[in-house]
Amino acid sequence: MNASVIGHGDDMTGARPDLQVVREGTEYFLRKLRELTDDRFDGPSLLPGWTRRHVAAHVAYNALALLNLVEWAETGVEKPMYESPAARDAEIEQGVALTPAALRELNNQAATKLDTAWNALTDKAWRAEVRTRMGQPVAASATVWMRTREVWLHAVDLNTGSSFTDIPADCIDHVAANVIAAWRARQAAEQIPNFVLMPDDRPGPWAVGSEDAGDAVILTGSAAALAQWATGRGAAGVATESGTPAPRPPAWL
Ligand code: ZN
């Protein structure tokens, strides 16, 4: 486990983040949305029950939700990402009713607003504490990673040919570290197995518990394949020690 990877972007230090990585991811997602012809918006995404429209709407509203946190950090006045889980879902359904052109434009505008707000944040505001949708306190700087992960994973979810191998290596490592950390925090309460992910193209391993323990459930594959499995997006390219199919992963978030 690479501690520097875990800490980057989702810790409480609140250092002014480099916006380059999130801008690359945003540009990638927006490009995929531009390339997606109108007639394909109703097709299935890789997320159960969601069309590509749902993904497009969700990613746009996610930018606006993170913008709320940025404004919260700036003003000190609490502004949650979403009013409630129901409000979040209702918003997505509203977005789904938009035309493809409007959905693309909504995404462009939301991404620009968020980027503009980040750009204007003071050092003090980057360190200000806000809370994620799950109620976790984080520095405002964490919103940059939250958005980075969102645009890359959902670009794949659009189901237009992108795969985890298109996601930058740093981002893959960071996602894997996030999932492992989440599972570790819930391991006792939810009896999450001691998954030990051994990427064949990284130093690794990424382990919930001790990699040497007798209860280790060892999974191998490329870092991209393991991250794809860990985020609940299928077990292609992931092998177990015994040769049995990879188990279903626990929920991440
Ligand atoms: Zn999302």
Coordinates of C-alpha atoms in Angstrom, one line a residue, residues 65-232:
A65 CA -22.8 19.3 -6.2
L66 CA -19.0 19.7 -5.8
L67 CA -19.4 23.4 -6.6
N68 CA -21.7 23.6 -3.5
L69 CA -18.8 22.3 -1.4
V70 CA -16.4 24.8 -2.9
E71 CA -18.8 27.6 -2.1
W72 CA -19.2 26.2 1.4
A73 CA -15.5 26.3 1.8
E74 CA -15.3 29.8 0.5
T75 CA -18.2 31.3 2.5
G76 CA -18.2 29.1 5.6
V77 CA -22.0 28.7 5.1
E78 CA -22.9 25.0 5.0
K79 CA -24.0 23.9 1.5
P80 CA -24.2 20.1 1.2
M81 CA -23.7 18.4 -2.2
Y82 CA -27.3 17.3 -2.3
E83 CA -30.3 18.3 -0.3
S84 CA -31.1 14.5 0.2
P85 CA -30.6 11.3 -1.6
A86 CA -34.1 11.7 -3.1
A87 CA -33.3 15.2 -4.4
R88 CA -30.2 13.8 -6.0
D89 CA -32.2 11.1 -7.8
A90 CA -34.9 13.5 -8.8
E91 CA -32.3 15.8 -10.3
I92 CA -30.8 13.0 -12.4
E93 CA -34.3 12.1 -13.7
Q94 CA -34.8 15.7 -14.6
G95 CA -31.5 15.7 -16.5
V96 CA -32.4 12.5 -18.3
A97 CA -35.4 14.3 -19.9
L98 CA -33.0 16.9 -21.6
T99 CA -32.0 16.6 -25.2
P100 CA -28.5 15.2 -25.9
A101 CA -27.4 18.7 -27.0
A102 CA -28.7 20.2 -23.7
L103 CA -27.0 17.4 -21.7
R104 CA -23.7 18.1 -23.4
E105 CA -24.1 21.8 -22.8
L106 CA -25.1 21.2 -19.1
N107 CA -21.9 19.2 -18.7
N108 CA -19.7 21.9 -20.4
Q109 CA -21.2 24.7 -18.2
A110 CA -21.1 22.8 -15.0
A111 CA -17.5 21.8 -15.5
T112 CA -16.5 25.3 -16.4
K113 CA -18.3 26.7 -13.3
L114 CA -16.5 24.2 -11.0
D115 CA -13.1 24.9 -12.6
T116 CA -13.6 28.7 -12.3
A117 CA -14.6 28.3 -8.6
W118 CA -11.5 26.1 -7.9
N119 CA -9.3 28.6 -9.6
A120 CA -10.6 31.4 -7.4
L121 CA -10.2 29.6 -4.0
T122 CA -7.9 31.1 -1.5
D123 CA -5.3 28.9 0.3
K124 CA -7.5 29.2 3.5
A125 CA -10.6 28.0 1.7
W126 CA -8.8 25.0 0.2
R127 CA -8.1 23.9 3.8
A128 CA -11.6 24.6 5.0
E129 CA -13.6 21.6 6.2
V130 CA -16.6 20.4 4.3
R131 CA -18.5 17.1 4.3
T132 CA -18.9 14.5 1.5
R133 CA -22.3 13.1 0.5
M134 CA -21.6 10.3 3.0
G135 CA -21.0 12.8 5.8
Q136 CA -17.2 12.3 5.9
P137 CA -15.3 15.5 6.8
V138 CA -12.7 16.5 4.3
A139 CA -10.7 19.5 3.3
A140 CA -12.1 21.4 0.3
S141 CA -9.1 20.3 -1.6
A142 CA -10.5 16.7 -1.6
T143 CA -13.2 17.9 -4.1
V144 CA -10.5 17.8 -6.8
W145 CA -9.9 14.1 -6.4
M146 CA -13.6 13.4 -6.0
R147 CA -14.2 15.0 -9.4
T148 CA -11.2 13.3 -11.0
R149 CA -12.4 9.9 -10.0
E150 CA -15.9 10.7 -11.1
V151 CA -15.0 11.8 -14.7
W152 CA -12.7 8.9 -15.4
L153 CA -14.9 6.1 -14.0
H154 CA -18.0 7.5 -15.6
A155 CA -16.2 8.0 -19.0
V156 CA -15.8 4.2 -19.0
D157 CA -19.4 3.8 -17.7
L158 CA -20.7 5.6 -20.8
N159 CA -20.0 2.3 -22.6
T160 CA -18.6 3.8 -25.8
G161 CA -15.4 1.8 -25.9
S162 CA -13.3 3.4 -23.1
S163 CA -11.8 1.0 -20.6
F164 CA -9.9 1.2 -17.3
T165 CA -6.7 1.0 -19.4
D166 CA -7.5 4.5 -20.7
I167 CA -7.5 5.8 -17.1
P168 CA -4.1 7.3 -16.0
A169 CA -2.0 5.0 -13.9
D170 CA -1.9 7.4 -10.9
C171 CA -5.7 7.6 -11.0
I172 CA -6.0 3.8 -11.1
D173 CA -3.7 3.5 -8.1
H174 CA -5.6 6.1 -6.2
V175 CA -9.0 4.5 -6.9
A176 CA -7.7 1.1 -5.7
A177 CA -6.3 2.7 -2.6
N178 CA -9.6 4.4 -1.9
V179 CA -11.6 1.2 -2.2
I180 CA -9.2 -0.8 0.0
A181 CA -9.3 2.0 2.6
A182 CA -13.1 1.9 2.5
W183 CA -13.2 -1.8 2.9
R184 CA -10.7 -1.8 5.7
A185 CA -12.7 0.8 7.6
R186 CA -15.8 -1.5 7.3
Q187 CA -14.1 -4.8 7.5
A188 CA -15.1 -5.8 11.0
A189 CA -18.6 -4.4 10.8
E190 CA -19.4 -6.0 7.5
Q191 CA -17.1 -9.0 7.6
I192 CA -15.4 -8.0 4.5
P193 CA -12.8 -10.6 3.4
N194 CA -9.2 -9.9 3.5
F195 CA -8.8 -9.2 -0.2
V196 CA -5.2 -9.0 -1.3
L197 CA -4.9 -7.5 -4.8
M198 CA -1.6 -8.3 -6.4
P199 CA -1.2 -6.1 -9.6
D200 CA 1.2 -7.6 -12.0
D201 CA 2.3 -4.2 -13.3
R202 CA 2.8 -2.4 -9.9
P203 CA 4.8 -3.0 -6.8
G204 CA 1.6 -3.8 -4.8
P205 CA 0.0 -5.5 -3.1
W206 CA -3.2 -3.6 -2.2
A207 CA -4.5 -5.5 0.9
V208 CA -7.5 -5.1 3.2
G209 CA -5.7 -6.9 6.0
S210 CA -2.3 -8.5 6.2
E211 CA -1.1 -10.0 2.9
D212 CA 0.6 -12.8 4.7
A213 CA -2.4 -13.8 6.8
G214 CA -4.1 -17.2 6.4
D215 CA -7.4 -15.5 5.5
A216 CA -5.9 -13.7 2.5
V217 CA -8.1 -13.8 -0.6
I218 CA -5.5 -13.3 -3.3
L219 CA -6.5 -11.8 -6.7
T220 CA -4.2 -11.1 -9.5
G221 CA -4.3 -9.1 -12.8
S222 CA -3.3 -5.8 -14.1
A223 CA -3.8 -2.8 -11.8
A224 CA -6.5 -1.6 -14.2
A225 CA -8.3 -4.9 -14.1
L226 CA -8.1 -5.1 -10.3
A227 CA -9.4 -1.5 -10.0
Q228 CA -12.2 -2.3 -12.4
W229 CA -13.2 -5.4 -10.3
A230 CA -12.8 -3.5 -7.0
T231 CA -15.2 -0.7 -8.1
G232 CA -17.8 -3.3 -9.0

